[in-house]
Amino acid sequence: MIFSKKSGFYRCIACGLLLCSASLCAQETKMPSRVSLRDDGVMLVNDAPFYPIATYRDPGDDLADFSGVLEAGFNTTHSYYFEDQSMIHTGSKVLDESLITTALRYLKAAHEQGLMVFMGLPRVLVHAGDLDAIREFVNALKHEPALLVWYLLDEPSVRKVPPRLMQQVQTTVTQADPHHPTLVVFSSKVGSYQGGFDIAGFDHYPIKGSAQRVDGVTRFIHRRKREFSGVFPFWHVVQAHDLSRPQQGQTHTPSPAQIRSMAFLGIISGARGTAFYWWPSAWCNILDFPEVWNEIKGINSDLEMLSPILTAQTVMDHEITLTLSTGKVLPFLIRSHEDEIWIIAANTSNEKATATLSFPAGRSHSFMGDALNPARKLLIQNQSCELVLEPLEVCALRFADF
C-alpha cells in the first residue's frame, strides 16, 4: 500500500511526505498550458515558439516573492522547496500546508506574474521509486497554466539514482501528463540515462578561480552530446555563482563578462533554453554583487530581444566560416529569420581576437548591424570581412541575404 488517507490528505507510507488529494485540491477551471517540442528542439507553449530564460530561484528565496525574477527579466522560474522542503528555500519561513497545496498556490502566483515554472518532483519520491506518489503529484498540478516542464531530478548520477529508475519515473510522468515535457540536469556522463527525460540540462561550472576559461562550457556540452544517439534538446545552466561563496565587498568569479560569454556559448552550442544558477541567499546573496546582477539583467534583455532568432525554424546551411588568424574556428551559430542571416559569435579568449568572416561565392550579403554592439561596422569585400572582438566579447550580427 502506497498511501494512507487521513483527513482529506494522503501520506506516502514510503517517505512520510504529505500530499493533498487531487480532488480536494481541485482549483477553478482555467486553461492549462500545452507544451511540446518541435522537431528541432524548440519549445512550443500553446503552439507558440518559446525560449526559456530561467532562474533556479528568486534572490529573496521567498515563495511568495517574484520581484527579483521579474526585475531581471526572466520568463521562467523554479524553487527547490518542492524538491527538498528546506526552509533555506522559503526565506526561513515554516510552511504548514501540504506540499501540493503550496505548489498550487506557487504556480498560480507565478501565472499571475506572467511567469512559467519548471516544477521539481520531490526528491524523496524519486529516490524511493514511489511511482504512485509521483503520479499523484503530477495529476494534481498538471492543469496549471504556469507549468512549463517537469524537473525530474538534478544530477541523477551524482545522487546515485540508477538509469532504470529514471526511465520508470519518465514513463510515469509522461503517461500522467503528456502535455508537458520532462527535464533532467547532468553534470557528468549522461549516456546511460537516455530514455529517462525529454530535455537534458547541462550544468558544467568551469570557473573555479581566475585561471579558469569559459570555453570549458563548449567542450563539456559537445562531450555530453556525443554520448547520445540522435538529436535531443537541451538547456544550458549558466554558472552565476562563485564556488568560494564570497561575501559582500569581495571579488566574485565568474566575472560579469565571463557569465555573459558562458551564456552565449551555451546557445552557440545548441541550447534551446538558458537557466542561471546562483547560491541561496543564506549562503551567498547575489544582490551583494550588483555588477553581476546587472549583467544578468542585461543578458536576459538581450536574450528576450533575440528570442525570435533563437527559436527560428530555419538553420542556415551556407558554408559560412569564421576563422582566427591562427586557423582556429571562432565559436558561432547561424540562423535565418525573415530573409536575414544572423551570426552569433563569441570570443572565448582573455585577449582581443581578430577573425575573418567568409561567405560562399555566388551570394551577396549586406551588413545590417550588431544587435549587441550597435557601434560595430563591417565592410564586406570579396565575400569576406574582418571581425574584431574584445576579450570575452559576444556579437549578434545581421546580414541581408540577396
Short mmCIF file of C-alpha atoms in Angstrom, two decimals, residues 157-294:
data_model
loop_
_atom_site.label_atom_id
_atom_site.label_comp_id
_atom_site.label_asym_id
_atom_site.label_seq_id
_atom_site.Cartn_x
_atom_site.Cartn_y
_atom_site.Cartn_z
CA SER A 157 24.35 10.06 -11.43
CA VAL A 158 25.78 12.19 -8.60
CA ARG A 159 22.78 11.25 -6.44
CA LYS A 160 23.27 7.59 -7.43
CA VAL A 161 19.78 7.23 -8.88
CA PRO A 162 20.06 4.42 -11.46
CA PRO A 163 19.08 4.96 -15.11
CA ARG A 164 16.38 2.30 -14.94
CA LEU A 165 14.60 4.16 -12.14
CA MET A 166 14.80 7.46 -14.05
CA GLN A 167 13.25 5.74 -17.06
CA GLN A 168 10.40 4.50 -14.85
CA VAL A 169 9.85 8.00 -13.46
CA GLN A 170 9.89 9.39 -17.00
CA THR A 171 7.25 6.89 -18.12
CA THR A 172 5.07 7.59 -15.08
CA VAL A 173 5.16 11.36 -15.56
CA THR A 174 4.61 11.37 -19.32
CA GLN A 175 1.72 8.92 -19.07
CA ALA A 176 0.05 11.06 -16.41
CA ASP A 177 0.76 14.29 -18.28
CA PRO A 178 1.59 14.04 -22.00
CA HIS A 179 1.33 17.82 -22.43
CA HIS A 180 4.46 18.90 -20.53
CA PRO A 181 8.00 17.66 -21.31
CA THR A 182 10.44 16.47 -18.68
CA LEU A 183 13.85 17.86 -17.76
CA VAL A 184 16.84 16.18 -16.09
CA VAL A 185 20.07 18.10 -15.42
CA PHE A 186 23.50 16.47 -15.66
CA SER A 187 26.97 17.48 -14.51
CA SER A 188 28.69 14.32 -15.72
CA LYS A 189 28.18 11.45 -18.18
CA VAL A 190 24.58 11.10 -19.26
CA GLY A 191 24.54 8.45 -22.00
CA SER A 192 23.16 5.66 -19.81
CA TYR A 193 20.17 7.84 -18.88
CA GLN A 194 18.84 8.03 -22.43
CA GLY A 195 15.10 7.41 -22.37
CA GLY A 196 14.82 8.98 -18.91
CA PHE A 197 13.93 12.53 -19.98
CA ASP A 198 12.72 14.71 -22.84
CA ILE A 199 15.13 17.62 -22.29
CA ALA A 200 18.64 17.39 -20.87
CA GLY A 201 20.18 20.18 -18.84
CA PHE A 202 23.94 20.69 -18.68
CA ASP A 203 25.33 22.43 -15.61
CA HIS A 204 29.09 22.46 -16.07
CA TYR A 205 30.65 25.19 -13.89
CA PRO A 206 34.18 25.80 -15.23
CA ILE A 207 35.12 28.97 -13.34
CA LYS A 208 36.84 27.88 -10.12
CA GLY A 209 39.33 30.75 -9.97
CA SER A 210 40.95 33.41 -12.07
CA ALA A 211 42.90 30.90 -14.18
CA GLN A 212 39.84 29.04 -15.49
CA ARG A 213 38.46 29.55 -19.01
CA VAL A 214 34.88 29.89 -20.23
CA ASP A 215 35.38 27.57 -23.22
CA GLY A 216 35.08 24.62 -20.84
CA VAL A 217 31.33 25.07 -21.36
CA THR A 218 31.61 24.30 -25.07
CA ARG A 219 33.84 21.27 -24.56
CA PHE A 220 31.57 19.84 -21.87
CA ILE A 221 28.40 20.22 -23.95
CA HIS A 222 29.98 18.67 -27.02
CA ARG A 223 31.19 15.67 -24.97
CA ARG A 224 27.75 15.13 -23.50
CA LYS A 225 26.02 15.39 -26.88
CA ARG A 226 28.34 12.77 -28.37
CA GLU A 227 27.17 10.26 -25.75
CA PHE A 228 23.69 10.12 -27.26
CA SER A 229 22.26 8.63 -30.40
CA GLY A 230 20.08 11.02 -32.36
CA VAL A 231 19.26 14.66 -31.63
CA PHE A 232 17.78 15.85 -28.34
CA PRO A 233 17.02 19.32 -26.95
CA PHE A 234 19.00 20.67 -24.03
CA TRP A 235 19.09 23.66 -21.71
CA HIS A 236 22.33 25.22 -20.57
CA VAL A 237 22.66 26.03 -16.86
CA VAL A 238 24.91 29.09 -16.58
CA GLN A 239 27.32 29.46 -13.68
CA ALA A 240 26.35 32.72 -11.95
CA HIS A 241 27.71 31.64 -8.56
CA ASP A 242 31.18 31.81 -7.08
CA LEU A 243 32.13 28.39 -5.75
CA SER A 244 34.01 30.03 -2.85
CA ARG A 245 30.84 31.81 -1.63
CA PRO A 246 32.36 35.29 -1.23
CA GLN A 247 30.81 37.94 0.98
CA GLN A 248 29.82 41.47 0.05
CA GLY A 249 32.85 43.55 -0.92
CA GLN A 250 34.92 40.56 -2.05
CA THR A 251 35.74 39.62 -5.63
CA HIS A 252 33.14 37.50 -7.43
CA THR A 253 34.19 34.93 -10.00
CA PRO A 254 32.90 34.33 -12.58
CA SER A 255 33.06 37.96 -13.63
CA PRO A 256 30.15 39.64 -15.44
CA ALA A 257 31.96 39.23 -18.78
CA GLN A 258 32.56 35.52 -18.10
CA ILE A 259 28.90 34.96 -17.23
CA ARG A 260 27.81 36.65 -20.47
CA SER A 261 30.29 34.63 -22.51
CA MET A 262 29.20 31.33 -20.94
CA ALA A 263 25.52 32.11 -21.51
CA PHE A 264 26.08 32.67 -25.22
CA LEU A 265 28.49 29.76 -25.58
CA GLY A 266 25.64 27.50 -24.44
CA ILE A 267 23.41 28.99 -27.12
CA ILE A 268 26.11 28.68 -29.78
CA SER A 269 26.47 25.02 -28.77
CA GLY A 270 22.75 24.48 -29.49
CA ALA A 271 20.91 25.17 -26.23
CA ARG A 272 17.14 25.58 -26.51
CA GLY A 273 16.89 27.24 -23.10
CA THR A 274 19.14 29.19 -20.74
CA ALA A 275 18.93 28.86 -16.95
CA PHE A 276 21.01 30.75 -14.39
CA TYR A 277 22.13 29.19 -11.13
CA TRP A 278 23.25 31.15 -8.07
CA TRP A 279 23.52 30.21 -4.40
CA PRO A 280 20.67 30.50 -1.87
CA SER A 281 20.78 33.95 -0.31
CA ALA A 282 21.66 32.43 3.08
CA TRP A 283 24.93 31.14 1.59
CA CYS A 284 25.88 33.99 -0.74
CA ASN A 285 23.48 36.74 -1.76
CA ILE A 286 23.83 37.57 -5.44
CA LEU A 287 22.36 41.02 -4.78
CA ASP A 288 25.52 41.80 -2.80
CA PHE A 289 27.31 41.84 -6.17
CA PRO A 290 25.44 44.47 -8.20
CA GLU A 291 27.80 44.28 -11.17
CA VAL A 292 26.95 40.57 -11.54
CA TRP A 293 23.23 41.13 -11.02
CA ASN A 294 23.16 43.97 -13.56
#
